[in-house]
mmCIF file with all atom_site columns, C-alpha atoms and ligand atoms in Angstrom:
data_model
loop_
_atom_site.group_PDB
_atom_site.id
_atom_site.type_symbol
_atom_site.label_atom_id
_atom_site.label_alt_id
_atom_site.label_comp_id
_atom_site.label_asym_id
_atom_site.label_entity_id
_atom_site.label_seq_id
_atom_site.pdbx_PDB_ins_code
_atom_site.Cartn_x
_atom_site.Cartn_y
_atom_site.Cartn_z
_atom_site.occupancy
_atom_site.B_iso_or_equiv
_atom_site.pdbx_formal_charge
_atom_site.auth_seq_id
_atom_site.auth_comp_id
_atom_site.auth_asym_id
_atom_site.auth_atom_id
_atom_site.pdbx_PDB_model_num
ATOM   1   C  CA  . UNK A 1 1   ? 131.376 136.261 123.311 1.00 46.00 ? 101 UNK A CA  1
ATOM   2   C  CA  . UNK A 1 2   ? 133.897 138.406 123.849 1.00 53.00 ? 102 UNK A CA  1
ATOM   3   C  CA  . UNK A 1 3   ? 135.334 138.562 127.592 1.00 52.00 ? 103 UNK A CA  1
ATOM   4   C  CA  . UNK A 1 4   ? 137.375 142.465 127.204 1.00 55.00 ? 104 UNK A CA  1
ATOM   5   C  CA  . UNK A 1 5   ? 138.451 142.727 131.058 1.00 55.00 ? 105 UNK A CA  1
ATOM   6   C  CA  . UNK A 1 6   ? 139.405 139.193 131.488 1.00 61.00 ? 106 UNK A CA  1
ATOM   7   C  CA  . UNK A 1 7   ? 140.377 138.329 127.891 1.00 70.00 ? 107 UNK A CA  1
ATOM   8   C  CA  . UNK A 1 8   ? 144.045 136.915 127.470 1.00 84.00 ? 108 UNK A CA  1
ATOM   9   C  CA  . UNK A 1 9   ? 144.692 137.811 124.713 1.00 91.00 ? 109 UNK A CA  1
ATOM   10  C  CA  . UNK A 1 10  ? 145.393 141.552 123.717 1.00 92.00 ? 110 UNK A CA  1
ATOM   11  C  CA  . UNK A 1 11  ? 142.027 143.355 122.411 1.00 94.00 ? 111 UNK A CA  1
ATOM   12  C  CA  . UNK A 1 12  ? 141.692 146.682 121.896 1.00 95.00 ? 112 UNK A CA  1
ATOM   13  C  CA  . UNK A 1 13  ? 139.029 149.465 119.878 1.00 96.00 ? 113 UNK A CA  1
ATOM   14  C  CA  . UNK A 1 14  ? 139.981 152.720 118.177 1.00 97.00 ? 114 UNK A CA  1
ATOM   15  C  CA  . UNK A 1 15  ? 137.235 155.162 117.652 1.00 97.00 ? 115 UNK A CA  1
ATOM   16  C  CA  . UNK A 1 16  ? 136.728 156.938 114.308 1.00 96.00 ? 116 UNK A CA  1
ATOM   17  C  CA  . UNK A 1 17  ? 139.359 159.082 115.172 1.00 97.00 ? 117 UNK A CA  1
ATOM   18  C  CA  . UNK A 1 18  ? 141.888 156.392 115.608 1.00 97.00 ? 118 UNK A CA  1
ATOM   19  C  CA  . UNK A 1 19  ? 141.619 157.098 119.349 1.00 97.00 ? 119 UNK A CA  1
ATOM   20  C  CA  . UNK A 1 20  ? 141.980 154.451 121.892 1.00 95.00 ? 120 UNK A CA  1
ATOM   21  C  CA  . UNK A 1 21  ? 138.517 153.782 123.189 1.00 95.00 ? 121 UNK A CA  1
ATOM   22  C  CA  . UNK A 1 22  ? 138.367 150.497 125.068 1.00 94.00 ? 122 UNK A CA  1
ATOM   23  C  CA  . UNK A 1 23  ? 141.609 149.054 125.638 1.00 92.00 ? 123 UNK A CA  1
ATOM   24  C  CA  . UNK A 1 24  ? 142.654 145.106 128.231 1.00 91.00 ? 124 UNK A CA  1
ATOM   25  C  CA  . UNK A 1 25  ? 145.297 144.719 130.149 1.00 88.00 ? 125 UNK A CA  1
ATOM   26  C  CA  . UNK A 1 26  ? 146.886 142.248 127.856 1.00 89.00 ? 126 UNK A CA  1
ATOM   27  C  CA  . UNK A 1 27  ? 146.782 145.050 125.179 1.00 90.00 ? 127 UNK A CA  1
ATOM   28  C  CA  . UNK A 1 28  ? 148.525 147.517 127.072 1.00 87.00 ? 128 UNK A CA  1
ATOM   29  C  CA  . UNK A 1 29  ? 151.573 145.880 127.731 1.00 83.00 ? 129 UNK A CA  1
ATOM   30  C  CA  . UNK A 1 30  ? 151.404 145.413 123.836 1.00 79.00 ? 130 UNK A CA  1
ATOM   31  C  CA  . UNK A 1 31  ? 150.869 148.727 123.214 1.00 74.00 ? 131 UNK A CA  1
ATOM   32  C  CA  . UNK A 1 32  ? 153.215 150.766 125.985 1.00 71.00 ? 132 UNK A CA  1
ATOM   33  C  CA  . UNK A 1 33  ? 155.220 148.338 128.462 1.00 69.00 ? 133 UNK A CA  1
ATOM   34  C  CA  . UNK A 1 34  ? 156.501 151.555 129.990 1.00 67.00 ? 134 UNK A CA  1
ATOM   35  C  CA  . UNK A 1 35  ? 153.175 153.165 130.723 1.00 64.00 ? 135 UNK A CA  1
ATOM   36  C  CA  . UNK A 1 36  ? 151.496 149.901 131.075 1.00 61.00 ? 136 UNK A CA  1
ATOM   37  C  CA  . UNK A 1 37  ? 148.390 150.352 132.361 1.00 77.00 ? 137 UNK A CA  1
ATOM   38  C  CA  . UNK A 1 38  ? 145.035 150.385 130.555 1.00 82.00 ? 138 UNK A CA  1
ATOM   39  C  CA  . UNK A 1 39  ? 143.237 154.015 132.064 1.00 84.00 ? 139 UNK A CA  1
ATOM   40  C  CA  . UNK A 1 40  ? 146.618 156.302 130.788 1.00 86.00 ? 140 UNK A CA  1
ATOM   41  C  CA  . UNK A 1 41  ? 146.176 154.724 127.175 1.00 91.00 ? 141 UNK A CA  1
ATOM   42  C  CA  . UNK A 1 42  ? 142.298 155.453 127.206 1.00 92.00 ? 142 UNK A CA  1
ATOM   43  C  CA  . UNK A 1 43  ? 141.798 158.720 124.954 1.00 94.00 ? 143 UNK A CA  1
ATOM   44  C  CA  . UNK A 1 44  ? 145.028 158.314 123.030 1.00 94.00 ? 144 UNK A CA  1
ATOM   45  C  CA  . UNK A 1 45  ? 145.744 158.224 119.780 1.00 95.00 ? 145 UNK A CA  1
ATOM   46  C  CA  . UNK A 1 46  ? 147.266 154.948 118.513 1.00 94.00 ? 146 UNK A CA  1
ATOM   47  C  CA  . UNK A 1 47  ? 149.727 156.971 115.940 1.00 95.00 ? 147 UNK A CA  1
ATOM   48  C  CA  . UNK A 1 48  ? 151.450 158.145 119.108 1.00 91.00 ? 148 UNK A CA  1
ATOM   49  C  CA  . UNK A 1 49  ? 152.554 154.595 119.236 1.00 90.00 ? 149 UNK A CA  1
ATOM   50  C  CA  . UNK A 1 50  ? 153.494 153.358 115.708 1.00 91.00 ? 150 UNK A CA  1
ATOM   51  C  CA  . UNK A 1 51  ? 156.392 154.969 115.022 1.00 87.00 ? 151 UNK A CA  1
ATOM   52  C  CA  . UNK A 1 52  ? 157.944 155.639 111.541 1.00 88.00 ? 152 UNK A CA  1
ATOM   53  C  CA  . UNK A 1 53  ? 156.061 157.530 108.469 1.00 92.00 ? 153 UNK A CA  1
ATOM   54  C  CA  . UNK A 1 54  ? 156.556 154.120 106.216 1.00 93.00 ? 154 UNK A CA  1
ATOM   55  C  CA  . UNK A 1 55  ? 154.818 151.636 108.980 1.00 95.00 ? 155 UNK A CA  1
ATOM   56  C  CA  . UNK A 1 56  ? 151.865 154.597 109.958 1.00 96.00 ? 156 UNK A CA  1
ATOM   57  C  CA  . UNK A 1 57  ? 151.061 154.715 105.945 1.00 96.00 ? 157 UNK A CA  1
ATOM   58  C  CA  . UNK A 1 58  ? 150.912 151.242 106.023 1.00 95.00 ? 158 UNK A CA  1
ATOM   59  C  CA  . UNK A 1 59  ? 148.929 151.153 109.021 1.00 96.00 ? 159 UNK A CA  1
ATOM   60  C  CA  . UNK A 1 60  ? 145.897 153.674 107.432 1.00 96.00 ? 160 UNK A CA  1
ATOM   61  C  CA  . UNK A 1 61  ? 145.670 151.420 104.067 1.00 94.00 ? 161 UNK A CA  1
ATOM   62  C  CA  . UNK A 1 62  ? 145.090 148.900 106.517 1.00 95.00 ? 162 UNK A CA  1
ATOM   63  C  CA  . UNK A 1 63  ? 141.849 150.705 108.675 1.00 96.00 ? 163 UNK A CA  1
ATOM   64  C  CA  . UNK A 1 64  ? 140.667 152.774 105.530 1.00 94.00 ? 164 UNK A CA  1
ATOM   65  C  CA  . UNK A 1 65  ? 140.230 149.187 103.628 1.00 93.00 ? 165 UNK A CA  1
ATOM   66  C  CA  . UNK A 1 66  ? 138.496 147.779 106.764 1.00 94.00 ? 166 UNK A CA  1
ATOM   67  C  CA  . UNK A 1 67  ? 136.319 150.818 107.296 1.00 94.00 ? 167 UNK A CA  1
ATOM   68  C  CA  . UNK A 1 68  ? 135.651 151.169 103.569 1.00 92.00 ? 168 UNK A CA  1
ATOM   69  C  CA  . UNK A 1 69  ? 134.618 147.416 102.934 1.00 89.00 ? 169 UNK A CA  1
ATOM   70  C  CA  . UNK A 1 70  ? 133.528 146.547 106.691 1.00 90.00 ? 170 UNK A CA  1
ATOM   71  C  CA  . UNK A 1 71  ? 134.291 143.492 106.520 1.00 90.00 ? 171 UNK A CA  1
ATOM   72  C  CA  . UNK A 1 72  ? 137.148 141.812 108.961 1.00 92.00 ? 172 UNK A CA  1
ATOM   73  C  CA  . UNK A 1 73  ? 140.822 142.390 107.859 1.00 92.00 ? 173 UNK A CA  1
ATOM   74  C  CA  . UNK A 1 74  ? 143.120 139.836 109.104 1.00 92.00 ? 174 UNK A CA  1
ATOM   75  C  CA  . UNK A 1 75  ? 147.051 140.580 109.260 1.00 93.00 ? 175 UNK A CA  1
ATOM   76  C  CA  . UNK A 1 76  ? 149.761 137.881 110.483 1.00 93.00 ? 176 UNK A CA  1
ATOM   77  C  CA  . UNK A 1 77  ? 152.817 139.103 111.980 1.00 95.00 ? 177 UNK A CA  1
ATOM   78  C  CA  . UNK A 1 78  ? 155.752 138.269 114.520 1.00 96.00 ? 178 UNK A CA  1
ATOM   79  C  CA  . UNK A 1 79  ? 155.245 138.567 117.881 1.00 92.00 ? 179 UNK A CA  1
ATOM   80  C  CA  . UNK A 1 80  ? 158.542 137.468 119.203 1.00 93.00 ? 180 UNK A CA  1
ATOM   81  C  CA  . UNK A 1 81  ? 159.595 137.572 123.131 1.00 91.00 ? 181 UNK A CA  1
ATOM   82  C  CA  . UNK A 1 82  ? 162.991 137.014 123.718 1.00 94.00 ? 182 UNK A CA  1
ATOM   83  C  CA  . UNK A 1 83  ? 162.797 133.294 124.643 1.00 95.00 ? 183 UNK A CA  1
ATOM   84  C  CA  . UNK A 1 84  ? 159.658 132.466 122.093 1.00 95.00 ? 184 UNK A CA  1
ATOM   85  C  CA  . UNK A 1 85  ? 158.921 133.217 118.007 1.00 96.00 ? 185 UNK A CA  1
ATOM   86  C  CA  . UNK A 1 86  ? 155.165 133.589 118.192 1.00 95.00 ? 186 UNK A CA  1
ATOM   87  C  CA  . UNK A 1 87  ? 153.407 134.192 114.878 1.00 96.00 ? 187 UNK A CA  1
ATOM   88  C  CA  . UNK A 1 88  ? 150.215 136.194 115.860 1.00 95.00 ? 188 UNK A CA  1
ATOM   89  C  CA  . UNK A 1 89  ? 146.790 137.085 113.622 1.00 94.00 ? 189 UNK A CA  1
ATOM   90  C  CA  . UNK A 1 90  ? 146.017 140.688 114.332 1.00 94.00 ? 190 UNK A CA  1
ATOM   91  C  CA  . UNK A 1 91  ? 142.413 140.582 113.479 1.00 95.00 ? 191 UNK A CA  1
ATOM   92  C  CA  . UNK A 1 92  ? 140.719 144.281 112.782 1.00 96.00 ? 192 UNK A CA  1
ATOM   93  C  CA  . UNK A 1 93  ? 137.165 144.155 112.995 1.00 95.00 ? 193 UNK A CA  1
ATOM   94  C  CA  . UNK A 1 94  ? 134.845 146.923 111.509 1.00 95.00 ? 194 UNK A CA  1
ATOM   95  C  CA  . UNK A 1 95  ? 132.218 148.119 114.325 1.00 95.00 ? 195 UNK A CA  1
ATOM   96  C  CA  . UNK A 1 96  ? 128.927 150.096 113.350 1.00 89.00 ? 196 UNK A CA  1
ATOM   97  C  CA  . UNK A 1 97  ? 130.398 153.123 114.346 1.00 93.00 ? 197 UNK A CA  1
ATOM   98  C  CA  . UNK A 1 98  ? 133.524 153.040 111.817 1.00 94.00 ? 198 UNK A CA  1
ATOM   99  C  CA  . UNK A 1 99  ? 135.546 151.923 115.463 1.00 97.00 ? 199 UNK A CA  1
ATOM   100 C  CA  . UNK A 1 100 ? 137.721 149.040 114.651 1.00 97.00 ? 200 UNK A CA  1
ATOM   101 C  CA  . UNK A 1 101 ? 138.405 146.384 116.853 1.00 97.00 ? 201 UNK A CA  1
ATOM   102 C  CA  . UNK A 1 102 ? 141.575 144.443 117.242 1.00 96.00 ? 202 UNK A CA  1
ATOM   103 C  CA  . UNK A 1 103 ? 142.516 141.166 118.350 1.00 95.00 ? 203 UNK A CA  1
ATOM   104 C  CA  . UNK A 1 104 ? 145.399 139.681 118.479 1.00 94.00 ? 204 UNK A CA  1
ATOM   105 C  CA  . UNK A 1 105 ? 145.086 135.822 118.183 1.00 94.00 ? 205 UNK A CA  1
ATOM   106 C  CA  . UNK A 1 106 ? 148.594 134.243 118.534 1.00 93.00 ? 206 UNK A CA  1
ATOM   107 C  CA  . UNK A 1 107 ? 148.818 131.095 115.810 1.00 95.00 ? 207 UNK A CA  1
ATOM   108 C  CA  . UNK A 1 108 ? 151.846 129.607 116.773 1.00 96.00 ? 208 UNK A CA  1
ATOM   109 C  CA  . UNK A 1 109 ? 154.712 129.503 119.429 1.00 96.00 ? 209 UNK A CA  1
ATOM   110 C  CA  . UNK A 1 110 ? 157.895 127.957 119.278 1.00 97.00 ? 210 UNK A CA  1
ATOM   111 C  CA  . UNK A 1 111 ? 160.821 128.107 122.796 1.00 97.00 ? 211 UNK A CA  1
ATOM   112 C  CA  . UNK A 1 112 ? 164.019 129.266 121.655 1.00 95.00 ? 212 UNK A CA  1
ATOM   113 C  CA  . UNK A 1 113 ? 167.812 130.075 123.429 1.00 94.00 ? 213 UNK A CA  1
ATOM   114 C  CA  . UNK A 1 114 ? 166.596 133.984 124.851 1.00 93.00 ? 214 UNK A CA  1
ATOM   115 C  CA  . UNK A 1 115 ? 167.826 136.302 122.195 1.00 93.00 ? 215 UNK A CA  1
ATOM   116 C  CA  . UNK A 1 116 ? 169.905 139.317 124.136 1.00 91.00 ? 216 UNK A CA  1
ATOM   117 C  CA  . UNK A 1 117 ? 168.686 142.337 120.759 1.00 93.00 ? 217 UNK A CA  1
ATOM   118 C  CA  . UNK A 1 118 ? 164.806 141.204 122.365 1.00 93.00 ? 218 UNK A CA  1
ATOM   119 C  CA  . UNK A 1 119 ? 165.235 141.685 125.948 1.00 91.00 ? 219 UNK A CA  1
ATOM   120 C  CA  . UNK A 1 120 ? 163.832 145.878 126.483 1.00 87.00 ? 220 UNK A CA  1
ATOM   121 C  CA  . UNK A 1 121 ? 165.865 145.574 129.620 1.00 89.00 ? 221 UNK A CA  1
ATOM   122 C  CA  . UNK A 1 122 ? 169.440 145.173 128.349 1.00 92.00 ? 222 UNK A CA  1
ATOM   123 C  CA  . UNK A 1 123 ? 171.086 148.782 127.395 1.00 94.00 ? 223 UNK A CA  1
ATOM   124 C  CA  . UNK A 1 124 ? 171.873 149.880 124.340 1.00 94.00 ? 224 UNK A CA  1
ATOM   125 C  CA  . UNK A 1 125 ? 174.389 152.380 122.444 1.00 93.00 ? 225 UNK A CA  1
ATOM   126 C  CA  . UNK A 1 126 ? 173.915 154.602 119.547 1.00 93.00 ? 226 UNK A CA  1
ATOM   127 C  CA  . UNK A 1 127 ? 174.106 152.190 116.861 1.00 92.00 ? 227 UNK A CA  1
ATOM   128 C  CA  . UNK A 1 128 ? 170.415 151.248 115.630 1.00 94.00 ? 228 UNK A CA  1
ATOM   129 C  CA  . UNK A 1 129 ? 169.512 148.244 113.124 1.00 96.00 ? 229 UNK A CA  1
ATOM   130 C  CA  . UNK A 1 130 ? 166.656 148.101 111.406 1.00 96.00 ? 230 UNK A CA  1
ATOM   131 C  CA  . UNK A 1 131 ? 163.782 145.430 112.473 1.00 96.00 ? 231 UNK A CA  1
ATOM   132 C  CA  . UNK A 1 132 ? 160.508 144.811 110.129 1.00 97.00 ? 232 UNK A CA  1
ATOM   133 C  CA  . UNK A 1 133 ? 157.585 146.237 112.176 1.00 95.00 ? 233 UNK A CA  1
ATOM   134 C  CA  . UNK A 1 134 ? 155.294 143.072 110.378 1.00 96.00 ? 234 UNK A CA  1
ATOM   135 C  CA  . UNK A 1 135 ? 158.141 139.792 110.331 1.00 97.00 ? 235 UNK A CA  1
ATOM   136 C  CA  . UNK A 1 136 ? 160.350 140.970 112.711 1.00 96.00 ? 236 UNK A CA  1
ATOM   137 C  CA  . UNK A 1 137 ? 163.394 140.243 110.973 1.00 97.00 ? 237 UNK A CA  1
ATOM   138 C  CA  . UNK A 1 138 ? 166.320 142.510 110.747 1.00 97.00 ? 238 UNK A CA  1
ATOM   139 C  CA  . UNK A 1 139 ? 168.262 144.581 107.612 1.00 97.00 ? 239 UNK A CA  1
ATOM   140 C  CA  . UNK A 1 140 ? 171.773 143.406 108.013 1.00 96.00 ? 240 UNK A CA  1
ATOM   141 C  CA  . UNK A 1 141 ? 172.314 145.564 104.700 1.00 96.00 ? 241 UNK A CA  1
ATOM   142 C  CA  . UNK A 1 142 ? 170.424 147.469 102.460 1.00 94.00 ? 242 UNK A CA  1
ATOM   143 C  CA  . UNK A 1 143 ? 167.750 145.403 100.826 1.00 92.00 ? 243 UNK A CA  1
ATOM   144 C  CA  . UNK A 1 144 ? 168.882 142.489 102.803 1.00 97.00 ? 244 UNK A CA  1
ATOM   145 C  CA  . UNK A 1 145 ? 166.343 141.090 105.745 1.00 98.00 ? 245 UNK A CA  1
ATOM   146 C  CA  . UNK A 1 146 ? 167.534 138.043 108.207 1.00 97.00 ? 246 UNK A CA  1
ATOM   147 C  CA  . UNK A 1 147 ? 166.012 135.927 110.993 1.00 97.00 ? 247 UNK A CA  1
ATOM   148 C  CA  . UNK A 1 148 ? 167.100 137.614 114.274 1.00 96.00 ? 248 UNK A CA  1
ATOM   149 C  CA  . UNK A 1 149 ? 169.231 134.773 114.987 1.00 94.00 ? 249 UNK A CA  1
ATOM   150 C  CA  . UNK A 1 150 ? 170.815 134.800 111.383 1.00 95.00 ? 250 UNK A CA  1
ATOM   151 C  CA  . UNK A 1 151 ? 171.500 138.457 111.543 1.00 95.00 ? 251 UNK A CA  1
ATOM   152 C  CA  . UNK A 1 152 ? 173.083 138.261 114.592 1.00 92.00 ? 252 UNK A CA  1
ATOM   153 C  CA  . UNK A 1 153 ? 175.626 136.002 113.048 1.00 92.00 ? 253 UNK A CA  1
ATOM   154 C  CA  . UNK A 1 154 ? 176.141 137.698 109.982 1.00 95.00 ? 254 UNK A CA  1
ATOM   155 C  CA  . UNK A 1 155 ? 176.869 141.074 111.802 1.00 92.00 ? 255 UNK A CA  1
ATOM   156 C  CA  . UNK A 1 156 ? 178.504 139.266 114.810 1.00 90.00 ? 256 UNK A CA  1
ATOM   157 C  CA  . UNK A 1 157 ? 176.622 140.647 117.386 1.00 87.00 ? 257 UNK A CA  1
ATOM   158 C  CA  . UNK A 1 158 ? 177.613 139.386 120.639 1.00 80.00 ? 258 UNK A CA  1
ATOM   159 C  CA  . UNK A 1 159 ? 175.727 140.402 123.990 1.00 71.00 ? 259 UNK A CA  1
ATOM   160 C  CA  . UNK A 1 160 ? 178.439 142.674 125.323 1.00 80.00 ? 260 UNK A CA  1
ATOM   161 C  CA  . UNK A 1 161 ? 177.841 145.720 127.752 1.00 88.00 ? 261 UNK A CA  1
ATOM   162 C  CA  . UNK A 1 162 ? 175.723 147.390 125.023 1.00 92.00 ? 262 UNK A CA  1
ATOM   163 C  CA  . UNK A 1 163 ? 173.754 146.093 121.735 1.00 94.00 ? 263 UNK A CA  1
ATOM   164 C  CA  . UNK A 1 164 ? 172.568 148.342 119.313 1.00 95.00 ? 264 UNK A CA  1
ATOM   165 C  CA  . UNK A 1 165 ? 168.737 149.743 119.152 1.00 94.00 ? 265 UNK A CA  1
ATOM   166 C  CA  . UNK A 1 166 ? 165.758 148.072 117.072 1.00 95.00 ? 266 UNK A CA  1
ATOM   167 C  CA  . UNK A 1 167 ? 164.521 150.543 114.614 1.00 95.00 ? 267 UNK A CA  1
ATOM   168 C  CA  . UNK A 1 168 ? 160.998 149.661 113.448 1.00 94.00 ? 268 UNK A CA  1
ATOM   169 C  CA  . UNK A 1 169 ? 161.198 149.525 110.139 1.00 96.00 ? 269 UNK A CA  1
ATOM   170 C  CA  . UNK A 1 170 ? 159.137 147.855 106.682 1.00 96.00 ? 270 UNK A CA  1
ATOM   171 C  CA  . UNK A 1 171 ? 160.822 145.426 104.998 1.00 97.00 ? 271 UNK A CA  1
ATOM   172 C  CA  . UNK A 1 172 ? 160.058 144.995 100.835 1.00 95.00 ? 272 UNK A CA  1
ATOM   173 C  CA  . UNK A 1 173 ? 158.084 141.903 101.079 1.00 95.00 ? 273 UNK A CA  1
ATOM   174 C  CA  . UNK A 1 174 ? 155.621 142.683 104.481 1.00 96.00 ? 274 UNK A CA  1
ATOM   175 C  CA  . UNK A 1 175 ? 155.241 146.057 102.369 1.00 95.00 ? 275 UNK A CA  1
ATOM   176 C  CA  . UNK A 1 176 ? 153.886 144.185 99.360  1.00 94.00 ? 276 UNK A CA  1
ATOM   177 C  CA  . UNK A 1 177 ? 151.961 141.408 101.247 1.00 93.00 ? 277 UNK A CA  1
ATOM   178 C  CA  . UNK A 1 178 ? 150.053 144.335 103.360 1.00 92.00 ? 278 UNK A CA  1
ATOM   179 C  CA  . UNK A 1 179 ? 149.423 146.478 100.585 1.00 91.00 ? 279 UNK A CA  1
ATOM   180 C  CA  . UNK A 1 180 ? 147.864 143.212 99.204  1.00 89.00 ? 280 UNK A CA  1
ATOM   181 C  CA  . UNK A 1 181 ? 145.893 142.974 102.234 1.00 85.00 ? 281 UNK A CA  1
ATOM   182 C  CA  . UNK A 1 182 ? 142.114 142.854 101.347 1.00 79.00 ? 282 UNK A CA  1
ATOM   183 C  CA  . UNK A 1 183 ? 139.214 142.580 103.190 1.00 75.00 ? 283 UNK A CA  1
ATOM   184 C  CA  . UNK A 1 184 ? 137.452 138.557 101.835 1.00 66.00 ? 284 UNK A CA  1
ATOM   185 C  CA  . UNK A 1 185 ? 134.694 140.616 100.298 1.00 55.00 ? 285 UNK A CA  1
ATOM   186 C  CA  . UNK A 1 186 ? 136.301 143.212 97.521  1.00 45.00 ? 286 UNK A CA  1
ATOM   187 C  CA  . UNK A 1 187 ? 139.078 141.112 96.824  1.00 42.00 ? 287 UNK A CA  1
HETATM 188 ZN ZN1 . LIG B 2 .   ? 158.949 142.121 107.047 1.00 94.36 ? 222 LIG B ZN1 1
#
């Protein structure tokens, strides 16, 4: 069974408020790398960290299907670090009390050359580029979504002083693909 101090990978529960009720360390530097610790997440609401009206809309279709159907949702998306593309599962899991639990269950990992737009420690200026909340990959012009390495090339990024800011953003397909998100059972 499920291990929630000690487990490695990032679990957490949201009451039927969409409050943070149970939260693991693993989670929390998920969730808020600047706050980072698990006890000043407890009580919080998780819209106060999904930013953007677009990915938060996408977000509720996501927990009112789960909630509606309760039945287990499951919801791939990037997980990148600077130095590794990780593909994870983000598995939300209907409780008895319409809580949901999620658990991120990383899928795949591949090493790459550290990517400079990733690192949260290099600074940034005012210009901001969009980055798909769900794949990760960037608009390098309207309508137009690239790998993060691909992107960097066609707007010939280098790592200067300053690189712009990631902008969490929904790109067309992730939007279609989550809005076709069912739980197994009403599909
Ligand atoms: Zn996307």
């Amino acid at each position: 069974m499920l291990n929630l101090p000690t487990d490695t990978r990032p679990v957490y529960t949201i009451d039927v408020d969409d409050r943070l009720a149970l939260i693991n360390p693993a989670a929390a530097n998920v969730f808020a790398p600047a706050a980072g610790n698990v006890t000043s997440l407890l009580g919080r609401s998780v819209w106060d960290f999904i930013p953007g009206t677009q990915i938060r809309q996408l977000w509720q279709v996501l927990y009112s299907r789960v909630r509606a159907a309760g039945v287990p949702v499951f919801v791939p998306m990037r997980a990148d670090t600077p130095s590794l593309r990780r593909l994870v599962d983000l598995e939300l899991h209907p409780l008895a009390d319409r809580s949901i639990q999620h658990i991120y269950e990383c899928v795949w990992t591949e090493a790459r050359p550290a990517i400079a737009l990733l690192d949260p420690q290099y600074p940034r200026d005012q210009r901001s580029l969009p980055s798909c909340a769900w794949c990760r990959r960037i608009q390098v012009r309207l309508g137009v979504w690239e790998e993060i390495e691909q992107a960097q090339q066609t707007l010939r990024i280098e790592a200067v002083e300053t690189l712009p800011t990631l902008k969490p953003a929904v790109c067309v397909s992730c939007k279609q693909s989550v809005l076709k998100t069912f739980p197994a059972r009403v599909a």
